[in-house]
Amino acid sequence: MSTDDRAAVTPGIARLHASPGRAGPGRLGLVTNHTGVLPGLRPAAPALLEAGVRLVALFGPEHGLHGTGQAGESEAARTDPATGLPVHDTYRCSGERLDALLLGSGVDALVYDLQDVGARCYTYVWTMFDLMVSAARTGVRFVVADRPNPLGGLVSEGPLLDEAWASFVGRAAVPVRHGLTCGELALHLNTSAVPRAAGRAAELTVIEAAGWRRAMDARATGLPWIAPSPNIPTPATAAVYPGTCLFEGTNLSEGRGTTQPFEIVGAPYVDARFAPALAELGLPGVHFRDLRFVPAFHKHAGRPLRGVQLHVTDREAFAPVRTAVAMLAVLWRLYPDDFAWHTADGGAEDTGHRHFVDLLWGSDRLRRTVDAGDDPRPLCAPPAPPGRWAGDDLLLYP
């Protein structure tokens, strides 16, 4: 049985491959990377060319066209060896620079095909947004070849971003865990944030992922899992990432430099008290295992650390954002002299060296609440259907 036969879902790019006219006329640019494959794992770009799609350029996001770059990195390749097409690096490119790049590429339309992970701070959706803004300003059509949200689409979690804290880890008022597909998110942004940024909406088409239902997580789709970036290796990583990504804004390792990034967190100062203190909270759908690890790179590289591994026991009950903020509060209470927040640039913009957790959270309320010794869990909106914030009329899937 082939991978295609097992798949319950047909992603938008496979539907475009079967019917090349779906993207409309003219010269097309493909916004993609190593996740841009057909269900049988055939790379989409050469397959589309063979099917008669008039591709003239490729556009890569953070981590690059082949996904080899670590966080905050891209790739230097200017030509794709598989297709001979020029490769345009969009990472850390926005505004007039991105307009010029788009105009210089000679495309009449962009087709977006990247696998998202369902968290606001993941930069692929903001690459999509920036390109939609440039497309609106330059008269280029925008097509989203949709893919499933690997976390499913029944739940959103966490507050909307305060746009005073906008950065490349969050451009617009979207929850921490948004519960939408990229196509749905594009429709939402095109009615709100894109017109404010560009003066008009983009000419947008969404090629839906046939067969996807909101109750499906990554495992239920039957589609092969391809790590969207080096530190999201498995669906288990994606399940915890909307919460544990907040540890990027602290002095704890979030597991980068190990084989289980974002599933484990730790620091030199954490001791035997941490795991039991978390267990006492009775957080639903998750157990915490005391562990020791040594990251090969990134924070605390080469140093023995102690911390916990999150073992998700019930994905429906597990609330990653609420779980992570509770963990932050416990850390502050147990290790007040050692726990600290980090500053970072937040992407392409000068953010004034603000605390990175504020950019990840979308305001400074989480940091201030933890620093005051208060319980931050009330800051998390109760798990809710995405239609509650995005509007049911913009949801494409039942």
CSV table of C-alpha atoms in Angstrom, one decimal:
chain,number,residue,atom,x,y,z
A,1,MET,CA,0.0,0.0,0.0
A,2,SER,CA,1.4,3.4,-1.0
A,3,THR,CA,1.6,6.5,1.2
A,4,ASP,CA,-1.1,8.0,-1.0
A,5,ASP,CA,-3.5,5.1,-0.4
A,6,ARG,CA,-3.1,5.5,3.4
A,7,ALA,CA,-3.8,9.3,3.5
A,8,ALA,CA,-7.2,10.4,4.6
A,9,VAL,CA,-6.4,13.9,3.5
A,10,THR,CA,-5.3,15.4,0.2
A,11,PRO,CA,-3.3,18.6,0.8
A,12,GLY,CA,-4.0,21.6,-1.4
A,13,ILE,CA,-0.7,21.2,-3.2
A,14,ALA,CA,-1.7,17.7,-4.4
A,15,ARG,CA,-5.0,19.1,-5.7
A,16,LEU,CA,-3.1,21.8,-7.6
A,17,HIS,CA,-0.8,19.2,-9.0
A,18,ALA,CA,-3.9,17.3,-10.2
A,19,SER,CA,-5.5,20.4,-11.6
A,20,PRO,CA,-2.9,23.0,-12.5
A,21,GLY,CA,-5.5,25.6,-13.5
A,22,ARG,CA,-6.4,26.1,-9.8
A,23,ALA,CA,-3.6,28.6,-9.3
A,24,GLY,CA,-4.8,30.8,-12.2
A,25,PRO,CA,-2.8,32.1,-15.2
A,26,GLY,CA,0.6,33.6,-15.5
A,27,ARG,CA,4.0,33.0,-14.0
A,28,LEU,CA,3.9,31.5,-10.6
A,29,GLY,CA,6.3,31.6,-7.6
A,30,LEU,CA,6.2,28.8,-5.0
A,31,VAL,CA,6.7,29.7,-1.3
A,32,THR,CA,7.9,26.3,0.0
A,33,ASN,CA,10.6,24.3,1.7
A,34,HIS,CA,11.3,20.6,2.3
A,35,THR,CA,7.8,20.1,3.7
A,36,GLY,CA,6.3,21.0,0.3
A,37,VAL,CA,5.7,17.4,-0.9
A,38,LEU,CA,2.9,15.5,-2.4
A,39,PRO,CA,1.3,12.7,-0.2
A,40,GLY,CA,3.7,10.1,-1.7
A,41,LEU,CA,6.7,12.3,-0.6
A,42,ARG,CA,7.5,13.5,-4.1
A,43,PRO,CA,8.8,17.1,-3.9
A,44,ALA,CA,6.1,19.5,-5.1
A,45,ALA,CA,8.2,21.9,-7.2
A,46,PRO,CA,9.5,19.5,-9.8
A,47,ALA,CA,6.2,17.7,-9.8
A,48,LEU,CA,4.3,20.9,-10.6
A,49,LEU,CA,6.7,21.7,-13.4
A,50,GLU,CA,6.2,18.3,-14.9
A,51,ALA,CA,2.4,18.8,-14.6
A,52,GLY,CA,2.6,22.0,-16.7
A,53,VAL,CA,2.5,24.6,-13.9
A,54,ARG,CA,4.4,27.7,-15.0
A,55,LEU,CA,6.7,27.9,-12.1
A,56,VAL,CA,9.4,30.6,-12.5
A,57,ALA,CA,10.8,31.1,-9.0
A,58,LEU,CA,11.0,29.6,-5.5
A,59,PHE,CA,10.8,31.5,-2.2
A,60,GLY,CA,12.2,30.1,1.1
A,61,PRO,CA,11.3,30.9,4.7
A,62,GLU,CA,13.3,30.7,7.9
A,63,HIS,CA,15.4,27.5,7.9
A,64,GLY,CA,15.8,27.8,4.1
A,65,LEU,CA,14.4,25.9,1.2
A,66,HIS,CA,15.9,22.6,2.4
A,67,GLY,CA,15.3,23.2,6.1
A,68,THR,CA,18.9,22.9,7.1
A,69,GLY,CA,19.1,26.3,8.9
A,70,GLN,CA,18.8,26.4,12.7
A,71,ALA,CA,16.5,28.9,14.5
A,72,GLY,CA,17.2,32.4,13.2
A,73,GLU,CA,19.0,31.1,10.1
A,74,SER,CA,18.3,30.5,6.5
A,75,GLU,CA,20.3,29.1,3.5
A,76,ALA,CA,22.6,30.8,1.0
A,77,ALA,CA,21.4,28.8,-2.1
A,78,ARG,CA,20.3,31.0,-5.0
A,79,THR,CA,19.4,28.2,-7.4
A,80,ASP,CA,17.4,25.0,-6.7
A,81,PRO,CA,19.4,22.1,-8.2
A,82,ALA,CA,16.3,20.0,-8.6
A,83,THR,CA,14.5,22.5,-10.8
A,84,GLY,CA,17.0,25.0,-11.9
A,85,LEU,CA,14.7,27.8,-10.6
A,86,PRO,CA,16.0,30.8,-8.8
A,87,VAL,CA,15.6,30.8,-5.0
A,88,HIS,CA,14.6,34.0,-3.2
A,89,ASP,CA,15.3,34.1,0.6
A,90,THR,CA,12.4,35.8,2.4
A,91,TYR,CA,13.7,35.4,5.9
A,92,ARG,CA,14.2,38.8,7.7
A,93,CYS,CA,12.8,40.5,4.5
A,94,SER,CA,9.7,42.7,4.8
A,95,GLY,CA,8.3,46.0,3.7
A,96,GLU,CA,9.9,47.8,0.7
A,97,ARG,CA,12.7,45.2,0.5
A,98,LEU,CA,10.1,42.4,0.1
A,99,ASP,CA,8.1,44.4,-2.4
A,100,ALA,CA,11.3,44.9,-4.5
A,101,LEU,CA,12.1,41.2,-4.2
A,102,LEU,CA,8.6,40.2,-5.3
A,103,LEU,CA,8.6,42.6,-8.3
A,104,GLY,CA,12.1,41.6,-9.3
A,105,SER,CA,11.1,37.9,-9.4
A,106,GLY,CA,8.7,38.5,-12.3
A,107,VAL,CA,5.8,36.5,-10.8
A,108,ASP,CA,2.2,37.1,-11.4
A,109,ALA,CA,1.1,35.0,-8.4
A,110,LEU,CA,2.5,33.3,-5.4
A,111,VAL,CA,1.5,29.8,-4.3
A,112,TYR,CA,2.2,29.3,-0.5
A,113,ASP,CA,2.8,25.7,0.6
A,114,LEU,CA,4.5,25.3,4.0
A,115,GLN,CA,3.6,23.0,6.9
A,116,ASP,CA,2.6,25.1,9.9
A,117,VAL,CA,2.6,23.8,13.5
A,118,GLY,CA,-0.4,25.7,14.9
A,119,ALA,CA,1.4,28.2,17.2
A,120,ARG,CA,1.4,32.0,16.7
A,121,CYS,CA,5.1,32.3,17.3
A,122,TYR,CA,6.0,29.9,14.5
A,123,THR,CA,7.4,32.2,11.7
A,124,TYR,CA,6.0,30.5,8.6
A,125,VAL,CA,2.6,32.1,9.0
A,126,TRP,CA,4.2,35.5,9.3
A,127,THR,CA,6.2,34.9,6.2
A,128,MET,CA,2.8,34.2,4.6
A,129,PHE,CA,1.5,37.4,6.1
A,130,ASP,CA,4.4,39.6,4.9
A,131,LEU,CA,4.1,38.1,1.4
A,132,MET,CA,0.4,38.7,1.4
A,133,VAL,CA,1.0,42.4,2.3
A,134,SER,CA,3.6,42.7,-0.5
A,135,ALA,CA,1.3,40.9,-2.9
A,136,ALA,CA,-1.5,43.3,-2.1
A,137,ARG,CA,0.8,46.3,-2.6
A,138,THR,CA,2.4,45.0,-5.9
A,139,GLY,CA,-0.7,43.5,-7.5
A,140,VAL,CA,0.5,39.9,-7.3
A,141,ARG,CA,-2.2,37.3,-6.7
A,142,PHE,CA,-1.8,35.0,-3.6
A,143,VAL,CA,-2.8,31.4,-3.5
A,144,VAL,CA,-2.6,29.2,-0.3
A,145,ALA,CA,-2.3,25.5,-1.0
A,146,ASP,CA,-3.7,24.5,2.4
A,147,ARG,CA,-2.4,21.8,4.8
A,148,PRO,CA,-3.9,20.4,8.0
A,149,ASN,CA,-3.2,22.0,11.4
A,150,PRO,CA,-1.2,19.2,13.1
A,151,LEU,CA,-2.9,20.0,16.5
A,152,GLY,CA,-6.3,19.7,15.0
A,153,GLY,CA,-8.7,22.6,14.7
A,154,LEU,CA,-11.2,22.3,17.6
A,155,VAL,CA,-9.3,24.4,20.2
A,156,SER,CA,-7.6,27.8,20.4
A,157,GLU,CA,-5.8,28.8,23.5
A,158,GLY,CA,-4.1,31.9,25.0
A,159,PRO,CA,-4.7,35.6,24.6
A,160,LEU,CA,-4.8,37.5,21.4
A,161,LEU,CA,-1.6,39.4,20.6
A,162,ASP,CA,-1.5,43.1,21.6
A,163,GLU,CA,-0.3,44.6,18.4
A,164,ALA,CA,1.9,47.0,20.4
A,165,TRP,CA,4.1,43.9,20.8
A,166,ALA,CA,4.1,42.8,17.2
A,167,SER,CA,7.2,41.2,15.8
A,168,PHE,CA,8.2,38.4,13.4
A,169,VAL,CA,6.9,35.9,16.1
A,170,GLY,CA,3.5,37.5,15.9
A,171,ARG,CA,2.4,40.3,13.6
A,172,ALA,CA,-1.4,40.4,14.3
A,173,ALA,CA,-4.0,39.7,16.9
A,174,VAL,CA,-4.0,35.9,16.9
A,175,PRO,CA,-4.1,33.6,20.0
A,176,VAL,CA,-1.0,31.7,21.1
A,177,ARG,CA,-2.5,28.4,19.8
A,178,HIS,CA,-4.7,29.6,17.0
A,179,GLY,CA,-6.6,26.4,15.9
A,180,LEU,CA,-6.6,27.4,12.2
A,181,THR,CA,-5.1,26.1,9.0
A,182,CYS,CA,-2.9,28.4,7.1
A,183,GLY,CA,-5.7,28.9,4.6
A,184,GLU,CA,-8.1,29.9,7.3
A,185,LEU,CA,-5.5,32.2,8.9
A,186,ALA,CA,-4.9,33.8,5.5
A,187,LEU,CA,-8.6,34.5,5.1
A,188,HIS,CA,-8.8,36.0,8.6
A,189,LEU,CA,-5.7,38.2,8.1
A,190,ASN,CA,-6.9,39.3,4.7
A,191,THR,CA,-10.0,40.8,6.3
A,192,SER,CA,-8.1,42.6,9.0
A,193,ALA,CA,-4.4,43.0,9.3
A,194,VAL,CA,-3.4,42.9,5.6
A,195,PRO,CA,-5.7,45.8,4.6
A,196,ARG,CA,-4.3,47.9,7.5
A,197,ALA,CA,-0.7,47.1,6.4
A,198,ALA,CA,-1.1,47.3,2.7
A,199,GLY,CA,-4.1,49.7,2.2
A,200,ARG,CA,-6.0,46.9,0.5
A,201,ALA,CA,-6.7,43.2,0.8
A,202,ALA,CA,-4.7,40.7,-1.3
A,203,GLU,CA,-6.3,38.9,-4.2
A,204,LEU,CA,-6.5,35.6,-2.3
A,205,THR,CA,-7.4,32.0,-3.3
A,206,VAL,CA,-7.3,29.1,-0.9
A,207,ILE,CA,-7.0,25.5,-2.3
A,208,GLU,CA,-8.5,23.5,0.5
A,209,ALA,CA,-7.1,20.3,1.9
A,210,ALA,CA,-9.7,17.8,0.9
A,211,GLY,CA,-10.8,15.4,3.6
A,212,TRP,CA,-9.5,17.2,6.6
A,213,ARG,CA,-11.8,17.6,9.6
A,214,ARG,CA,-11.2,19.8,12.7
A,215,ALA,CA,-11.0,16.8,15.0
A,216,MET,CA,-8.0,15.4,13.1
A,217,ASP,CA,-4.5,15.8,14.5
A,218,ALA,CA,-1.4,15.0,12.5
A,219,ARG,CA,-1.7,11.3,13.2
A,220,ALA,CA,-5.3,11.0,11.9
A,221,THR,CA,-4.5,12.6,8.5
A,222,GLY,CA,-2.5,9.6,7.2
A,223,LEU,CA,0.0,12.1,5.7
A,224,PRO,CA,3.7,11.6,6.3
A,225,TRP,CA,5.2,13.7,9.0
A,226,ILE,CA,8.1,15.9,7.8
A,227,ALA,CA,9.8,17.9,10.5
A,228,PRO,CA,8.8,21.5,9.6
A,229,SER,CA,12.1,22.8,11.1
A,230,PRO,CA,15.1,21.2,12.8
A,231,ASN,CA,13.6,21.5,16.3
A,232,ILE,CA,10.0,20.2,15.6
A,233,PRO,CA,11.0,16.6,14.8
A,234,THR,CA,7.8,14.7,15.7
A,235,PRO,CA,4.1,15.3,16.2
A,236,ALA,CA,4.7,14.9,19.9
A,237,THR,CA,7.0,18.0,19.7
A,238,ALA,CA,4.3,19.9,17.9
A,239,ALA,CA,1.8,19.0,20.6
A,240,VAL,CA,3.8,20.7,23.3
A,241,TYR,CA,5.4,23.5,21.3
A,242,PRO,CA,2.6,26.2,21.7
A,243,GLY,CA,3.4,26.2,25.4
A,244,THR,CA,7.1,25.3,25.8
A,245,CYS,CA,8.1,27.8,23.1
A,246,LEU,CA,7.7,30.3,25.9
A,247,PHE,CA,10.9,28.9,27.5
A,248,GLU,CA,12.8,30.5,24.6
A,249,GLY,CA,12.3,33.7,26.5
A,250,THR,CA,13.9,32.4,29.7
A,251,ASN,CA,17.3,31.2,30.8
A,252,LEU,CA,16.2,27.6,30.8
A,253,SER,CA,17.1,25.3,27.9
A,254,GLU,CA,14.0,24.3,25.9
A,255,GLY,CA,15.8,21.2,24.8
A,256,ARG,CA,17.5,22.6,21.7
A,257,GLY,CA,20.6,20.6,21.2
A,258,THR,CA,18.9,17.4,22.2
A,259,THR,CA,16.8,14.8,20.4
A,260,GLN,CA,13.7,16.0,22.3
A,261,PRO,CA,13.5,19.8,21.8
A,262,PHE,CA,10.5,21.5,23.5
A,263,GLU,CA,9.5,18.2,25.2
A,264,ILE,CA,12.2,18.8,27.8
A,265,VAL,CA,13.2,21.9,29.7
A,266,GLY,CA,16.0,22.4,32.3
A,267,ALA,CA,18.7,24.5,33.8
A,268,PRO,CA,21.8,24.2,35.9
A,269,TYR,CA,19.9,25.4,39.0
A,270,VAL,CA,16.9,23.1,38.8
A,271,ASP,CA,16.8,20.4,41.4
A,272,ALA,CA,14.7,17.5,42.6
A,273,ARG,CA,11.9,19.8,43.7
A,274,PHE,CA,10.7,20.8,40.3
A,275,ALA,CA,9.0,17.6,39.0
A,276,PRO,CA,7.1,17.0,42.3
A,277,ALA,CA,5.9,20.6,42.4
A,278,LEU,CA,4.5,20.3,38.9
A,279,ALA,CA,2.8,17.0,39.7
A,280,GLU,CA,1.1,18.7,42.7
A,281,LEU,CA,-0.7,21.1,40.3
A,282,GLY,CA,-2.7,18.2,38.7
A,283,LEU,CA,-2.5,19.7,35.2
A,284,PRO,CA,-4.7,17.6,32.9
A,285,GLY,CA,-3.4,15.3,30.2
A,286,VAL,CA,0.3,15.5,31.1
A,287,HIS,CA,2.9,13.9,33.5
A,288,PHE,CA,6.2,15.3,34.4
A,289,ARG,CA,9.3,13.1,34.6
A,290,ASP,CA,12.4,14.3,36.4
A,291,LEU,CA,15.4,14.0,34.1
A,292,ARG,CA,19.0,15.2,33.5
A,293,PHE,CA,20.4,16.1,30.1
A,294,VAL,CA,23.3,17.8,28.4
A,295,PRO,CA,22.5,20.0,25.3
A,296,ALA,CA,25.0,19.6,22.4
A,297,PHE,CA,24.4,23.2,21.4
A,298,HIS,CA,22.4,26.3,22.1
A,299,LYS,CA,21.7,27.4,25.8
A,300,HIS,CA,24.0,25.7,28.4
A,301,ALA,CA,25.7,23.7,25.7
A,302,GLY,CA,27.9,21.0,27.1
A,303,ARG,CA,26.6,21.5,30.7
A,304,PRO,CA,24.7,19.0,32.8
A,305,LEU,CA,21.1,20.2,33.4
A,306,ARG,CA,18.2,19.0,35.4
A,307,GLY,CA,14.6,19.5,34.5
A,308,VAL,CA,11.5,17.7,33.3
A,309,GLN,CA,10.1,15.9,30.3
A,310,LEU,CA,6.5,16.5,29.5
A,311,HIS,CA,4.7,13.2,28.7
A,312,VAL,CA,1.4,14.0,27.2
A,313,THR,CA,-1.1,11.3,28.3
A,314,ASP,CA,-4.3,12.7,26.8
A,315,ARG,CA,-4.0,15.1,23.9
A,316,GLU,CA,-7.6,16.2,24.1
A,317,ALA,CA,-7.3,17.2,27.8
A,318,PHE,CA,-3.8,18.6,27.5
A,319,ALA,CA,-3.6,22.4,27.3
A,320,PRO,CA,-0.1,23.3,26.3
A,321,VAL,CA,-0.2,27.0,26.9
A,322,ARG,CA,-1.9,26.8,30.3
A,323,THR,CA,0.6,24.0,31.2
A,324,ALA,CA,3.7,26.1,30.3
A,325,VAL,CA,2.6,29.2,32.1
A,326,ALA,CA,2.0,27.1,35.3
A,327,MET,CA,5.5,25.7,34.9
A,328,LEU,CA,7.0,29.3,34.7
A,329,ALA,CA,5.2,30.2,37.9
A,330,VAL,CA,6.6,27.2,39.7
A,331,LEU,CA,10.1,28.0,38.5
A,332,TRP,CA,9.8,31.6,39.7
A,333,ARG,CA,8.6,30.4,43.1
A,334,LEU,CA,11.3,27.7,43.6
A,335,TYR,CA,14.3,29.5,42.1
A,336,PRO,CA,13.7,33.2,42.5
A,337,ASP,CA,17.4,34.0,42.6
A,338,ASP,CA,18.2,32.0,39.5
A,339,PHE,CA,15.3,32.1,37.1
A,340,ALA,CA,15.5,34.9,34.6
A,341,TRP,CA,13.9,36.2,31.4
A,342,HIS,CA,15.9,36.7,28.2
A,343,THR,CA,15.9,39.6,25.7
A,344,ALA,CA,16.1,39.1,22.0
A,345,ASP,CA,15.5,41.0,18.8
A,346,GLY,CA,12.3,39.1,17.8
A,347,GLY,CA,13.0,38.9,14.1
A,348,ALA,CA,13.7,41.4,11.4
A,349,GLU,CA,12.7,44.5,13.4
A,350,ASP,CA,14.5,46.6,16.1
A,351,THR,CA,12.4,45.7,19.1
A,352,GLY,CA,14.4,47.8,21.6
A,353,HIS,CA,15.8,44.6,23.3
A,354,ARG,CA,12.5,43.9,25.0
A,355,HIS,CA,12.0,40.7,26.8
A,356,PHE,CA,11.6,37.9,24.3
A,357,VAL,CA,8.8,36.3,26.3
A,358,ASP,CA,6.7,39.4,25.9
A,359,LEU,CA,7.0,39.0,22.1
A,360,LEU,CA,6.1,35.3,22.3
A,361,TRP,CA,3.2,36.0,24.6
A,362,GLY,CA,2.0,39.1,22.8
A,363,SER,CA,2.2,41.5,25.7
A,364,ASP,CA,4.1,41.9,29.0
A,365,ARG,CA,1.3,40.6,31.1
A,366,LEU,CA,2.6,37.1,31.5
A,367,ARG,CA,6.1,38.2,32.6
A,368,ARG,CA,4.7,40.8,35.0
A,369,THR,CA,2.2,38.4,36.5
A,370,VAL,CA,4.9,35.7,37.1
A,371,ASP,CA,7.3,38.3,38.6
A,372,ALA,CA,4.6,39.4,41.0
A,373,GLY,CA,4.3,35.9,42.3
A,374,ASP,CA,0.7,35.5,41.0
A,375,ASP,CA,-0.8,32.6,39.2
A,376,PRO,CA,-0.6,33.3,35.5
A,377,ARG,CA,-3.1,30.6,34.4
A,378,PRO,CA,-6.1,33.1,34.5
A,379,LEU,CA,-4.4,35.0,31.7
A,380,CYS,CA,-5.0,32.0,29.4
A,381,ALA,CA,-8.3,32.2,27.7
A,382,PRO,CA,-10.3,29.0,28.3
A,383,PRO,CA,-9.8,26.5,25.5
A,384,ALA,CA,-12.3,27.6,22.9
A,385,PRO,CA,-13.3,26.8,19.3
A,386,PRO,CA,-11.4,28.9,16.8
A,387,GLY,CA,-14.6,30.5,15.5
A,388,ARG,CA,-14.9,32.3,18.8
A,389,TRP,CA,-12.0,34.6,17.8
A,390,ALA,CA,-11.6,34.2,14.1
A,391,GLY,CA,-15.3,34.1,13.1
A,392,ASP,CA,-17.2,31.0,12.1
A,393,ASP,CA,-17.7,32.4,8.6
A,394,LEU,CA,-14.0,32.1,7.8
A,395,LEU,CA,-13.6,28.5,8.9
A,396,LEU,CA,-13.2,26.2,5.8
A,397,TYR,CA,-13.5,22.8,7.5
A,398,PRO,CA,-16.2,21.1,9.6
